[in-house]
Coordinates of C-alpha atoms in Angstrom, one line a residue:
Chain A
X149 CA 107.5 76.0 203.2
X150 CA 109.6 74.2 200.7
X151 CA 109.0 70.4 200.6
X152 CA 106.0 68.4 201.4
X153 CA 105.7 64.6 201.6
X154 CA 102.4 62.8 200.8
X155 CA 101.8 59.2 201.7
X156 CA 99.0 56.9 200.6
X157 CA 98.8 53.8 202.6
X158 CA 96.9 51.5 200.1
X159 CA 95.7 48.0 200.5
X160 CA 98.6 46.7 198.6
X161 CA 101.2 49.5 198.1
X162 CA 102.3 52.5 200.2
X163 CA 102.9 55.3 197.8
X164 CA 104.9 58.4 198.4
X165 CA 105.0 61.7 196.5
X166 CA 107.4 64.5 197.2
X167 CA 106.3 68.0 196.3
X168 CA 108.4 71.1 195.8
X169 CA 106.2 74.0 197.0
X170 CA 108.6 76.6 195.6
X171 CA 108.9 75.4 192.1
X172 CA 105.3 74.0 192.2
X173 CA 106.0 70.5 190.9
X174 CA 106.2 66.9 192.1
X175 CA 109.8 65.8 192.6
X176 CA 109.3 62.1 192.6
X177 CA 107.2 59.1 193.7
X178 CA 107.8 55.8 195.1
X179 CA 106.0 52.7 196.3
X180 CA 106.6 49.7 198.5
X181 CA 104.4 47.0 199.9
X182 CA 102.0 48.0 202.6
X183 CA 103.0 46.3 205.9
X184 CA 99.8 46.2 207.8
X185 CA 100.5 42.9 209.5
X186 CA 103.7 44.1 211.2
X187 CA 104.0 47.8 211.4
X188 CA 102.6 50.1 208.7
X189 CA 105.7 52.2 209.1
X190 CA 108.0 49.5 207.8
X191 CA 106.4 49.8 204.3
X192 CA 106.6 53.7 204.7
X193 CA 110.4 53.4 205.5
X194 CA 111.0 51.1 202.5
X195 CA 109.1 53.5 200.2
X196 CA 111.1 56.5 201.7
X197 CA 114.3 54.6 201.0
X198 CA 113.4 54.2 197.5
X199 CA 112.4 57.8 197.1
X200 CA 115.7 59.0 198.7
X201 CA 117.6 57.0 196.2
X202 CA 115.8 58.8 193.4
X203 CA 115.7 62.4 194.6
X204 CA 118.0 62.4 197.7
X205 CA 117.2 63.2 201.2
X206 CA 115.0 66.2 201.8
X207 CA 113.8 68.1 204.8
X208 CA 110.0 67.9 204.7
X209 CA 108.1 70.8 206.2
X210 CA 104.9 68.9 206.1
X211 CA 103.9 65.3 205.9
X212 CA 100.3 64.4 204.8
X213 CA 98.7 61.0 204.5
X214 CA 95.6 59.1 203.3
X215 CA 94.8 55.5 203.9
X216 CA 92.8 52.7 202.5
X217 CA 94.8 50.0 204.3
X218 CA 93.2 47.3 206.4
X219 CA 90.0 47.4 204.3
X220 CA 89.7 51.2 204.2
X221 CA 86.8 52.9 206.0
X222 CA 84.2 50.0 205.8
X223 CA 80.7 51.4 206.2
X224 CA 77.1 50.3 206.0
X225 CA 74.2 52.7 205.3
X226 CA 70.7 52.1 206.5
X227 CA 67.7 54.0 205.6
X228 CA 63.9 53.7 205.1
X229 CA 62.8 53.9 201.4
X230 CA 65.4 52.7 199.0
X231 CA 65.1 55.7 196.6
X232 CA 64.9 58.1 199.4
X233 CA 66.6 58.0 202.8
X234 CA 68.7 54.9 202.0
X235 CA 70.0 56.6 198.8
X236 CA 70.7 59.8 200.8
X237 CA 72.6 57.8 203.5
X238 CA 74.6 56.0 200.7
X239 CA 75.5 59.3 199.0
X240 CA 76.7 60.7 202.5
X241 CA 78.8 57.8 203.3
X242 CA 80.2 57.7 199.8
X243 CA 81.2 61.4 199.7
X244 CA 82.9 61.0 203.1
X245 CA 85.3 58.5 201.5
X246 CA 83.9 55.3 202.9
X247 CA 84.1 51.9 201.4
X248 CA 80.4 51.3 201.4
X249 CA 79.9 47.6 201.6
X250 CA 76.1 47.4 201.9
X251 CA 73.0 49.6 202.0
X252 CA 69.8 48.4 203.7
X253 CA 66.2 49.7 203.7
X254 CA 63.0 49.3 205.8
X255 CA 63.0 47.2 209.0
X256 CA 66.3 45.2 209.1
X257 CA 65.7 41.5 209.0
X258 CA 67.6 38.8 211.0
X259 CA 69.4 37.7 207.9
X260 CA 70.6 41.3 207.3
X261 CA 71.7 41.7 210.9
X262 CA 73.7 38.6 210.5
X263 CA 75.3 40.0 207.3
X264 CA 76.1 43.2 209.2
X265 CA 77.8 41.1 211.9
X266 CA 79.8 39.3 209.3
X267 CA 80.8 42.4 207.5
X268 CA 82.3 43.9 210.8
X269 CA 81.8 47.5 209.6
X270 CA 84.0 50.2 211.0
X271 CA 80.9 52.4 211.2
X272 CA 77.2 52.5 210.4
X273 CA 75.2 55.5 209.1
X274 CA 71.7 55.2 210.3
X275 CA 69.0 57.3 208.7
X276 CA 65.2 57.0 208.1
X277 CA 62.3 59.4 207.9
X278 CA 62.3 62.9 206.9
X279 CA 62.2 65.4 209.8
X280 CA 58.8 65.1 211.5
X281 CA 58.2 61.9 209.4
X282 CA 58.4 58.3 210.2
X283 CA 60.1 57.4 213.4
X284 CA 59.1 53.8 213.9
X285 CA 61.5 52.2 211.4
X286 CA 64.6 54.2 212.6
X287 CA 63.8 53.4 216.3
X288 CA 63.3 49.6 215.5
X289 CA 66.5 49.5 213.5
X290 CA 68.3 51.2 216.4
X291 CA 67.1 48.4 218.8
X292 CA 68.3 45.8 216.4
X293 CA 71.7 47.4 215.6
X294 CA 72.3 48.0 219.4
X295 CA 72.0 44.2 219.9
X296 CA 74.7 43.3 217.1
X297 CA 77.8 42.1 219.1
X298 CA 80.4 44.3 217.4
X299 CA 81.8 47.6 218.7
X300 CA 81.2 50.0 216.0
X301 CA 80.1 53.6 216.2
X302 CA 76.8 54.8 214.6
X303 CA 76.2 58.1 213.0
X304 CA 72.6 58.9 213.5
X305 CA 71.4 61.1 210.6
X306 CA 67.6 60.5 210.4
X307 CA 64.4 62.0 211.5
X308 CA 65.4 64.7 214.0
X309 CA 62.4 64.0 216.1
X310 CA 63.6 60.4 216.8
X311 CA 67.4 61.2 217.0
X312 CA 67.7 61.5 220.7
X313 CA 65.9 58.2 221.4
X314 CA 67.8 56.4 218.7
X315 CA 71.0 57.5 220.3
X316 CA 69.9 56.4 223.8
X317 CA 68.9 53.0 222.4
X318 CA 72.3 52.6 220.7
X319 CA 74.2 53.7 223.8
X320 CA 72.3 51.2 225.9
X321 CA 73.7 48.6 223.6
X322 CA 77.2 49.8 224.2
X323 CA 77.5 51.6 220.8
X324 CA 78.8 55.2 220.5
X325 CA 76.1 57.2 218.8
X326 CA 76.8 60.6 217.2
X327 CA 73.7 62.6 216.2
X328 CA 74.0 64.7 213.1
X329 CA 71.5 66.6 210.9
X330 CA 69.1 64.4 208.9
X331 CA 70.6 63.4 205.5
X332 CA 67.1 64.1 204.0
X333 CA 65.3 66.7 206.2
X334 CA 62.6 67.3 203.6
X335 CA 61.5 64.8 200.9
X336 CA 64.0 64.6 198.0
X337 CA 66.3 67.3 199.7
X338 CA 69.7 66.0 200.3
X339 CA 71.8 67.4 203.3
X340 CA 75.0 65.4 203.7
X341 CA 77.7 67.8 204.9
X342 CA 76.8 67.3 208.6
X343 CA 76.8 63.5 208.4
X344 CA 80.1 63.7 206.4
X345 CA 81.8 65.8 209.1
X346 CA 80.7 63.3 211.7
X347 CA 82.1 60.5 209.8
X348 CA 85.4 62.2 209.4
X349 CA 85.6 63.1 213.0
X350 CA 84.9 59.5 214.0
X351 CA 87.5 58.2 211.5
X352 CA 90.2 60.4 213.1
X353 CA 89.1 59.6 216.7
X354 CA 88.3 55.9 216.5
X355 CA 89.2 54.2 213.2
X356 CA 92.9 55.4 212.7
X357 CA 93.7 53.7 216.0
X358 CA 91.7 50.5 215.3
X359 CA 93.6 50.1 211.8
X360 CA 97.1 50.3 213.4
X361 CA 97.7 53.8 212.0
X362 CA 98.1 55.6 215.2
X363 CA 102.0 55.8 215.1
X364 CA 101.8 56.9 211.4
X365 CA 99.2 59.4 212.2
X366 CA 101.4 61.0 214.9
X367 CA 104.1 61.6 212.3
X368 CA 101.7 63.6 210.1
X369 CA 101.1 67.3 210.1
X370 CA 97.3 66.7 209.7
X371 CA 95.2 63.7 210.6
X372 CA 95.1 60.7 208.1
X373 CA 92.0 60.8 205.9
X374 CA 90.5 58.0 203.9
X375 CA 92.1 57.8 200.4
X376 CA 88.8 58.2 198.5
X377 CA 88.2 61.4 200.4
X378 CA 91.7 62.6 199.2
X379 CA 90.6 61.9 195.6
X380 CA 87.3 63.5 196.1
X381 CA 89.0 66.6 197.4
X382 CA 91.3 66.7 194.3
X383 CA 88.3 66.4 192.0
X384 CA 86.5 69.1 193.8
X385 CA 89.5 71.4 193.4
X386 CA 89.8 70.4 189.7
X387 CA 86.3 71.5 189.1
X388 CA 87.7 75.0 189.2
X389 CA 88.7 74.3 185.7
X390 CA 85.3 73.0 184.5
X391 CA 82.7 70.4 185.1
X392 CA 84.3 66.8 185.3
X393 CA 83.9 63.2 185.9
X394 CA 86.6 60.8 187.1
X395 CA 86.8 57.1 187.4
X396 CA 89.2 55.2 189.7
X397 CA 89.5 51.5 188.7
X398 CA 91.0 49.4 191.5
X399 CA 91.4 45.8 192.4
X400 CA 88.5 45.6 194.6
X401 CA 86.2 48.5 193.8
X402 CA 85.6 51.1 191.0
X403 CA 84.8 54.6 192.2
X404 CA 83.2 57.3 190.0
X405 CA 83.3 61.0 190.9
X406 CA 81.3 63.7 189.3
X407 CA 81.7 67.5 189.9
X408 CA 78.8 69.0 188.0
X409 CA 75.3 70.3 189.0
X410 CA 73.9 67.7 186.4
X411 CA 70.7 69.7 185.9
X412 CA 68.8 69.1 182.7
X413 CA 70.6 70.6 179.6
X414 CA 67.1 71.2 178.1
X415 CA 64.7 73.3 180.1
X416 CA 61.7 71.4 178.9
X417 CA 62.9 68.3 180.8
X418 CA 61.1 67.4 184.1
X419 CA 63.3 66.4 186.9
X420 CA 62.2 63.4 189.1
X421 CA 63.5 62.1 192.3
X422 CA 66.4 63.1 194.4
X423 CA 68.4 66.0 193.1
X424 CA 71.9 64.7 193.5
X425 CA 74.8 66.9 194.9
X426 CA 77.3 68.8 192.7
X427 CA 80.1 66.7 194.2
X428 CA 79.1 63.0 193.9
X429 CA 81.0 59.9 194.5
X430 CA 79.7 56.4 193.9
X431 CA 81.4 53.2 194.8
X432 CA 80.9 49.8 193.1
X433 CA 82.0 47.0 195.4
X434 CA 81.4 44.3 192.7
X435 CA 83.6 45.9 190.0
X436 CA 87.3 45.5 190.3
X437 CA 90.0 43.7 188.2
X438 CA 91.5 41.5 191.0
X439 CA 89.6 40.9 194.2
X440 CA 86.2 41.5 192.5
X441 CA 87.1 39.8 189.3
X442 CA 84.5 37.1 189.6
X443 CA 81.6 39.5 190.2
X444 CA 82.8 41.8 187.4
X445 CA 82.9 39.0 184.8
X446 CA 79.4 37.9 185.9
X447 CA 78.1 41.4 185.5
X448 CA 79.8 42.2 182.2
X449 CA 79.4 38.8 180.6
X450 CA 82.3 36.6 179.7
X451 CA 81.5 36.9 175.9
X452 CA 81.7 40.6 176.0
X453 CA 85.2 40.6 177.7
X454 CA 86.4 37.9 175.3
X455 CA 85.2 40.0 172.2
X456 CA 86.7 43.2 173.6
X457 CA 90.1 41.6 174.2
X458 CA 90.3 39.3 171.2
X459 CA 90.8 36.4 173.6
X460 CA 88.7 33.2 173.9
X461 CA 86.2 32.7 176.8
X462 CA 88.6 30.0 178.0
X463 CA 91.4 32.6 178.2
X464 CA 89.2 34.8 180.2
X465 CA 88.4 32.1 182.7
X466 CA 92.2 31.2 182.9
X467 CA 93.0 34.9 183.5
X468 CA 90.5 35.2 186.4
X469 CA 92.0 32.2 188.0
X470 CA 95.4 33.7 187.8
X471 CA 94.3 37.0 189.3
X472 CA 92.4 35.4 192.0
X473 CA 95.6 33.4 193.0
X474 CA 97.8 36.5 192.8
X475 CA 96.0 39.7 193.3
X476 CA 99.1 41.8 192.6
X477 CA 99.7 40.1 189.4
X478 CA 101.0 42.3 186.6
X479 CA 101.1 41.1 183.0
X480 CA 103.6 42.1 180.2
X481 CA 102.1 44.8 177.7
X482 CA 100.7 43.1 174.6
X483 CA 100.2 39.7 176.2
X484 CA 96.7 38.1 176.1
X485 CA 96.5 38.6 179.8
X486 CA 97.3 42.3 179.5
X487 CA 94.6 42.6 176.8
X488 CA 92.0 40.9 179.0
X489 CA 93.0 43.2 181.8
X490 CA 92.4 46.2 179.5
X491 CA 88.9 44.8 178.7
X492 CA 88.1 44.1 182.3
X493 CA 89.1 47.7 183.3
X494 CA 87.0 49.0 180.4
X495 CA 84.0 47.1 181.7
X496 CA 84.5 48.5 185.2
X497 CA 84.5 51.9 183.7
X498 CA 81.5 51.4 181.5
X499 CA 79.3 49.7 184.1
X500 CA 80.3 52.0 186.9
X501 CA 79.5 55.1 184.8
X502 CA 76.2 53.6 183.7
X503 CA 75.2 53.4 187.4
X504 CA 76.6 56.8 188.3
X505 CA 75.1 58.9 185.4
X506 CA 71.4 60.0 185.3
X507 CA 68.8 58.8 182.9
X508 CA 66.5 60.5 180.5
X509 CA 63.1 58.8 179.7
X510 CA 60.7 59.8 177.1
X511 CA 57.1 59.6 178.0
X512 CA 54.2 60.1 175.5
X513 CA 51.4 62.1 177.0
X514 CA 48.3 63.7 175.5
X515 CA 50.2 67.0 175.9
X516 CA 52.9 65.6 173.6
X517 CA 56.3 64.0 174.3
X518 CA 57.7 64.7 177.7
X519 CA 61.2 64.0 178.9
X520 CA 61.8 62.9 182.5
X521 CA 65.4 63.1 184.0
X522 CA 66.4 61.2 187.1
X523 CA 69.9 61.6 188.5
X524 CA 72.8 63.8 186.9
X525 CA 73.0 64.9 183.3
X526 CA 76.8 64.6 182.7
X527 CA 76.6 64.8 178.9
X528 CA 78.3 68.2 178.8
X529 CA 81.0 67.6 181.4
X530 CA 84.3 69.1 180.2
X531 CA 86.9 66.6 181.5
X532 CA 87.1 62.9 182.1
X533 CA 89.8 61.8 184.5
X534 CA 91.2 58.2 184.6
X535 CA 93.0 56.9 187.6
X536 CA 93.8 53.7 189.5
X537 CA 96.4 51.0 188.8
X538 CA 94.6 49.2 185.9
X539 CA 94.1 52.5 184.0
X540 CA 97.4 54.3 184.5
X541 CA 99.5 51.2 184.1
X542 CA 97.7 50.1 180.9
X543 CA 99.2 50.4 177.5
X544 CA 95.9 51.7 176.2
X545 CA 94.4 54.0 179.1
X546 CA 92.4 56.2 176.7
X547 CA 90.6 53.2 175.3
X548 CA 89.6 52.0 178.7
X549 CA 88.4 55.5 179.7
X550 CA 86.5 55.8 176.4
X551 CA 84.1 53.3 177.7
X552 CA 82.7 56.0 180.0
X553 CA 81.4 58.0 177.1
X554 CA 77.9 58.4 175.9
X555 CA 76.8 55.6 173.6
X556 CA 73.9 55.0 171.3
X557 CA 73.6 51.5 172.9
X558 CA 72.7 53.1 176.2
X559 CA 71.0 56.0 174.6
X560 CA 69.0 56.9 177.8
X561 CA 72.0 57.1 180.1
X562 CA 73.4 60.7 180.4
X563 CA 77.2 60.0 180.2
X564 CA 79.8 62.5 179.0
X565 CA 79.6 63.1 175.3
X566 CA 82.8 64.7 174.3
X567 CA 85.1 65.4 177.3
X568 CA 88.8 65.8 177.2
X569 CA 90.1 62.6 178.5
X570 CA 93.0 63.0 181.0
X571 CA 95.0 60.1 182.5
X572 CA 96.6 60.4 185.9
X573 CA 99.7 58.9 184.5
X574 CA 102.0 59.8 187.4
X575 CA 99.4 58.8 190.0
X576 CA 99.3 62.3 191.7
X577 CA 95.6 62.7 192.2
X578 CA 95.6 61.4 195.9
X579 CA 98.7 63.5 196.8
X580 CA 97.1 66.5 195.2
X581 CA 93.9 66.0 197.2
X582 CA 96.0 65.9 200.3
X583 CA 97.8 69.0 199.3
X584 CA 94.5 70.9 198.8
X585 CA 94.1 70.6 202.6
X586 CA 97.1 72.9 203.1
X587 CA 97.3 74.9 199.9
X588 CA 94.6 74.5 197.4
X589 CA 96.0 77.1 195.1
X590 CA 99.4 75.5 194.8
X591 CA 97.7 72.1 194.3
X592 CA 95.8 73.5 191.4
X593 CA 98.9 74.9 189.8
X594 CA 100.7 71.7 190.0
X595 CA 97.8 69.7 188.6
X596 CA 97.5 72.3 185.8
X597 CA 101.1 71.7 184.8
X598 CA 101.3 68.0 185.4
X599 CA 97.9 66.6 184.8
X600 CA 96.2 68.9 182.2
X601 CA 97.8 70.5 179.1
X602 CA 97.6 74.3 179.5
X603 CA 96.3 74.7 175.9
X604 CA 93.2 72.7 176.8
X605 CA 92.2 75.0 179.5
Chain B
X121 CA 51.2 59.0 212.0
X122 CA 51.6 62.8 211.4
X123 CA 47.8 63.8 211.3
X124 CA 48.7 67.1 209.5
X125 CA 51.1 65.8 206.8
X126 CA 49.7 65.1 203.4
X127 CA 51.3 64.0 200.1
X128 CA 50.2 66.0 197.0
X129 CA 50.8 65.3 193.4
X130 CA 49.4 65.0 189.9
X131 CA 49.3 61.4 188.9
X132 CA 50.3 59.6 185.7
X133 CA 51.6 61.4 182.5
X134 CA 49.7 64.5 183.4
X135 CA 51.6 67.8 183.2
X136 CA 48.9 70.2 184.6
X137 CA 50.9 72.2 187.1
X138 CA 48.6 75.2 187.9
X139 CA 46.0 73.3 190.1
X140 CA 48.8 71.6 191.9
X141 CA 50.4 74.9 192.9
X142 CA 46.9 76.2 194.1
X143 CA 46.3 73.0 196.2
X144 CA 49.8 73.3 197.7
X145 CA 49.1 76.9 198.6
X146 CA 45.7 76.3 200.0
X147 CA 46.6 73.2 202.1
X148 CA 49.7 74.9 203.4
X149 CA 47.7 77.9 204.4
X150 CA 45.2 75.7 206.1
X151 CA 47.9 74.4 208.4
X152 CA 49.0 71.2 206.7
X153 CA 52.6 70.0 206.1
X154 CA 52.4 69.5 202.3
X155 CA 54.9 67.1 200.7
X156 CA 54.3 68.3 197.1
X157 CA 55.6 65.9 194.4
X158 CA 54.4 68.1 191.6
X159 CA 53.4 66.7 188.2
X160 CA 53.8 63.3 186.5
X161 CA 53.9 61.4 189.8
X162 CA 53.7 57.6 189.8
X163 CA 51.9 55.5 192.4
X164 CA 55.2 54.3 193.8
X165 CA 56.4 57.9 194.4
X166 CA 53.3 58.7 196.2
X167 CA 53.7 55.6 198.4
X168 CA 57.4 56.1 199.1
X169 CA 56.8 59.8 200.1
X170 CA 54.0 58.7 202.4
X171 CA 56.2 56.2 204.0
X172 CA 59.1 58.5 204.7
X173 CA 56.9 61.4 205.8
X174 CA 54.6 59.3 207.8
X175 CA 51.7 61.1 206.1
X176 CA 48.1 60.7 207.1
X177 CA 46.7 61.1 203.6
X178 CA 47.6 61.1 199.8
X179 CA 45.9 63.7 197.7
X180 CA 45.8 62.7 194.1
X181 CA 45.0 65.2 191.3
X182 CA 44.2 64.2 187.7
X183 CA 43.2 66.7 185.0
X184 CA 43.7 65.0 181.7
X185 CA 41.0 62.5 181.8
X186 CA 43.0 59.3 182.4
X187 CA 42.5 59.3 186.1
X188 CA 40.7 55.9 186.1
X189 CA 43.5 53.9 184.6
X190 CA 46.2 55.9 186.6
X191 CA 44.6 55.3 190.0
X192 CA 43.7 51.7 189.8
X193 CA 45.6 49.6 192.3
X194 CA 46.8 52.4 194.4
X195 CA 45.0 51.2 197.6
X196 CA 46.2 47.6 197.1
X197 CA 49.8 49.0 196.6
X198 CA 49.5 51.0 199.8
X199 CA 48.3 47.8 201.6
X200 CA 51.4 45.9 200.3
X201 CA 53.7 48.7 201.4
X202 CA 52.4 48.7 204.9
X203 CA 50.4 51.8 204.8
X204 CA 47.0 50.3 204.0
X205 CA 45.1 52.5 206.3
X206 CA 46.2 55.9 204.8
X207 CA 43.5 58.2 203.6
X208 CA 43.3 58.5 199.9
X209 CA 41.7 61.5 198.2
X210 CA 41.3 62.2 194.5
X211 CA 39.9 65.2 192.5
X212 CA 40.0 66.9 189.2
X213 CA 38.7 66.1 185.8
X214 CA 38.8 62.4 186.5
X215 CA 37.4 60.8 183.3
X216 CA 37.2 61.9 179.6
X217 CA 33.9 63.5 178.5
X218 CA 30.8 64.4 180.4
X219 CA 30.4 61.4 182.7
X220 CA 27.8 61.5 185.5
X221 CA 29.7 62.4 188.6
X222 CA 27.9 60.0 190.9
X223 CA 29.1 57.2 188.6
X224 CA 32.7 58.6 188.7
X225 CA 32.6 58.9 192.4
X226 CA 31.4 55.3 192.7
X227 CA 34.2 54.0 190.5
X228 CA 36.8 55.8 192.6
X229 CA 35.4 54.8 195.9
X230 CA 35.4 51.2 194.7
X231 CA 39.1 51.7 194.1
X232 CA 39.6 52.5 197.8
X233 CA 39.5 56.4 197.7
X234 CA 37.9 57.9 200.8
X235 CA 36.7 61.0 199.0
X236 CA 36.3 62.0 195.4
X237 CA 36.0 65.6 194.2
X238 CA 34.7 66.9 190.9
X239 CA 36.3 69.9 189.2
X240 CA 33.7 72.2 190.6
X241 CA 34.4 71.2 194.3
X242 CA 34.8 74.2 196.7
X243 CA 38.3 74.2 198.1
X244 CA 37.3 75.4 201.5
X245 CA 34.7 72.8 202.0
X246 CA 37.0 70.1 200.8
X247 CA 39.8 71.2 203.2
X248 CA 37.2 71.3 206.1
X249 CA 36.1 67.8 205.3
X250 CA 39.7 66.4 205.1
X251 CA 40.5 68.1 208.4
X252 CA 37.6 66.4 210.1
X253 CA 38.4 63.1 208.6
X254 CA 41.9 63.3 210.0
X255 CA 40.7 64.6 213.3
X256 CA 42.4 67.9 213.2
X257 CA 40.7 71.2 214.0

C-alpha cells in the first residue's frame, strides 16, 4: 500500500488529503466547495483537480471519507432524568459523531414533539430508566415519537425490561427501531458502546443514502463515517502520547474532545454524579463563528467580545451582520473583522471548555472542608489541540486556544492548567482519524511528525 | 413500581460512610435491589435516583446531628417530582444531643417520613418492618 486519499465532505468545503504510506507523510491537501445540491462528486472532482495540479496524478490504493455535509448526522437524545439517562443518551450520541440538536427529559410535551418534527432529525436515541427501573416514561415517549410524521430510525437504549415493547410501539408507527444495551444499565454507570455501534450501523445503512452520499460511498474502500467520529478517532489515537483535550471551532458548532479518565487528582475529593467516559465529546450547537454567531454573541456578551478584540460594540454588531450574510466570509489578517473573529473563536473555546470540564465544589462540614467533584478533572491533561477553520486560519491561534486554560476567574472549573498547545495547522486531524481505521500505527507516526514536535513527547 | 428496589444514602454534608456500607450489605442480603448513593447525598439526588430506578422507598441516613434541617421538604419535593407516594425511611443520630426519641420521631413523621429509626434500632427488625410495608415476603 503506497498512497491513500482521504476526503472530508464538509458543509461548505470538500477537503482532500493525500498520504504517502511508505514515507509516512501527507503529500498535499486541497479544498473545493461542497456540491450537495447537484452531485457531491462534483466538488470532490474539483478538489481532486486542484490536488493533482499540486502533487500530480497518483494511483490511490485506498480511498477513505468522512462527511458532515447536508447537516451532518442530526440527532436528538431523549431520556428520563436530565442528569442521569438524558445525559447518558447525550454522551452516547455525541461520541458516535452526531450533530446533537436537542436533548429532552421526562414525558415529551406536545411542544417538544412539534420541535422534533421541525428539526427533522436523521435519528433519535431513546433512553429512560435503568435496567429494571422506570418503564412508563420510555413507553409513553415511544408512543408519542411513533406518531411524529417523519421517517427517522430510533435507537432504543433504555430500560431493558421495556425495550421490546418500545420497539413494537415504534414499529407500529412505521419507525425502524434498533434495540441496544441500556446507556445507563445501573444508576450512574455509563454504557455507551452498544448504542454507539448501532448509530454507526444505521448511519451506514440509512443516512448515507438519504444524504446523497451513496455514489461517493461506493467509491470508498470503507464506508463513510461522520466527520466528528473521524476527529474522535484521531484524538483517541493521540491519547497514546498522553492525556489530551481538543477543541474544534466551526461555523455552526464547537466540539470539545477529552481523552483522560478525569478522576480526582486528590484522593480526598469525593466524586458525585455520573462518571464520564475516558473518551468524551461534547457539542455546543449555540457556539460557532458564522451560522451560530448570534447565539454566541448573546452567550459571551457583546462587551466581552469588544474588549477582547479592541473593537467597539458597534463594530461587533456590524461584523455579525456581515457573517450572517456571507457564512463563508474570510477577513484579511489584522483587520478589525479578523480581530473580532479571533475574539469570537476565543469565546467559543472558553465557553465550550467551561461546559465540557468538570467542577470542584468546596463544602464546609462539621468534619472539616470537603471537596466534591462532578465531571472530569482535566487540569493535568498533557496536550491541548486546536482545530477548525477559525482556529487554524487565524493569525493568533495560540491566543484563541489559551482561552481553554484554567483561570482564576472560573476557579471551580477543572480545565487544563499547563498543557502543550498544538494547532492542527495543516488540517490533518480528520484525515488521520480516517487513517486510524486502516493503519493506526502509521497514523500515529504521521501525527507525531507533522502535528507534534518530537522533543515534546 | 419495583417493590424490592430501594434508594440508599447519607443525606446532607454528612461523610459517615461505615453505616452506609453496612446498610447496603444488609438490605442486599435481604433480597433488595439497593441503589446506593453513598455519602453527602442531596435531596435532589435521592429523588432523581428513585425516578430512574422506579424505587419503592428512599432510605435516608444521617449521623452528624443535622438530619432535621437536611430532611425538611423531601416529601414535598417528591410530590413535585411525581413520586409523592414513595415510602420514606430515615434513621441514625438524627438530632444533636440527647433528645427524647419520641419527640424526634414525631418531628420526622410530620415531615412525611413513614418510619423513623434511632441509632439503637435492630437492623433485622427494621428490614422485616420495611418488607412488610412494601408487601414483600
